[in-house]
Every structure is written in C-alpha cells, then in structure tokens.
Coordinates of C-alpha atoms in Angstrom, one line a residue:
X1 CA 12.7 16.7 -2.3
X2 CA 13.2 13.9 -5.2
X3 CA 10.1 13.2 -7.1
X4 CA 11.7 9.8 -7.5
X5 CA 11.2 9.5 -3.1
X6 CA 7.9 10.8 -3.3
X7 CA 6.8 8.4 -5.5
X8 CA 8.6 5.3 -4.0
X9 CA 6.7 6.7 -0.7
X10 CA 3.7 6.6 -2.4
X11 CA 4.2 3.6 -3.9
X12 CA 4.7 1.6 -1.0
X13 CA 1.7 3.5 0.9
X14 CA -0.3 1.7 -1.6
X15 CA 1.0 -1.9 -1.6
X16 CA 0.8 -1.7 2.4
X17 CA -3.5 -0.3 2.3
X18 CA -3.8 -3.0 -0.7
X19 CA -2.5 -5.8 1.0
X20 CA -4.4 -4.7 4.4
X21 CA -7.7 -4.8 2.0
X22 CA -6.8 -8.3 0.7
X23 CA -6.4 -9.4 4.4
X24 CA -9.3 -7.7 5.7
X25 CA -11.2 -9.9 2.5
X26 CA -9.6 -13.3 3.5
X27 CA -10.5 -12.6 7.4
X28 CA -14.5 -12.2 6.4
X29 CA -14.6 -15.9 4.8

C-alpha cells in the first residue's frame, strides 16, 4: 500500500461524512 492512497481514501471519506452533516443541518430548518 501507498500512504499517498490511504490518505486520498481518507480524505475523501471525510469530505463525503462532512457534506452528509451539512445536509443533515440544512434538512432540520
């Protein structure tokens, strides 16, 4: 394994459960 794959993983693991909070937020007002 590529720490540089693992990280890009990881990265975009994040943006997707961020932007499923920020939607979650909008949805409630």
């Amino acid at each position: 394994m590529i720490i540089e794959e693992i990280t890009e993983k990881n990265y975009k693991e994040q943006v997707e459960k961020l932007e499923g909070e920020v939607e979650t937020k909008l949805k409630q007002f």
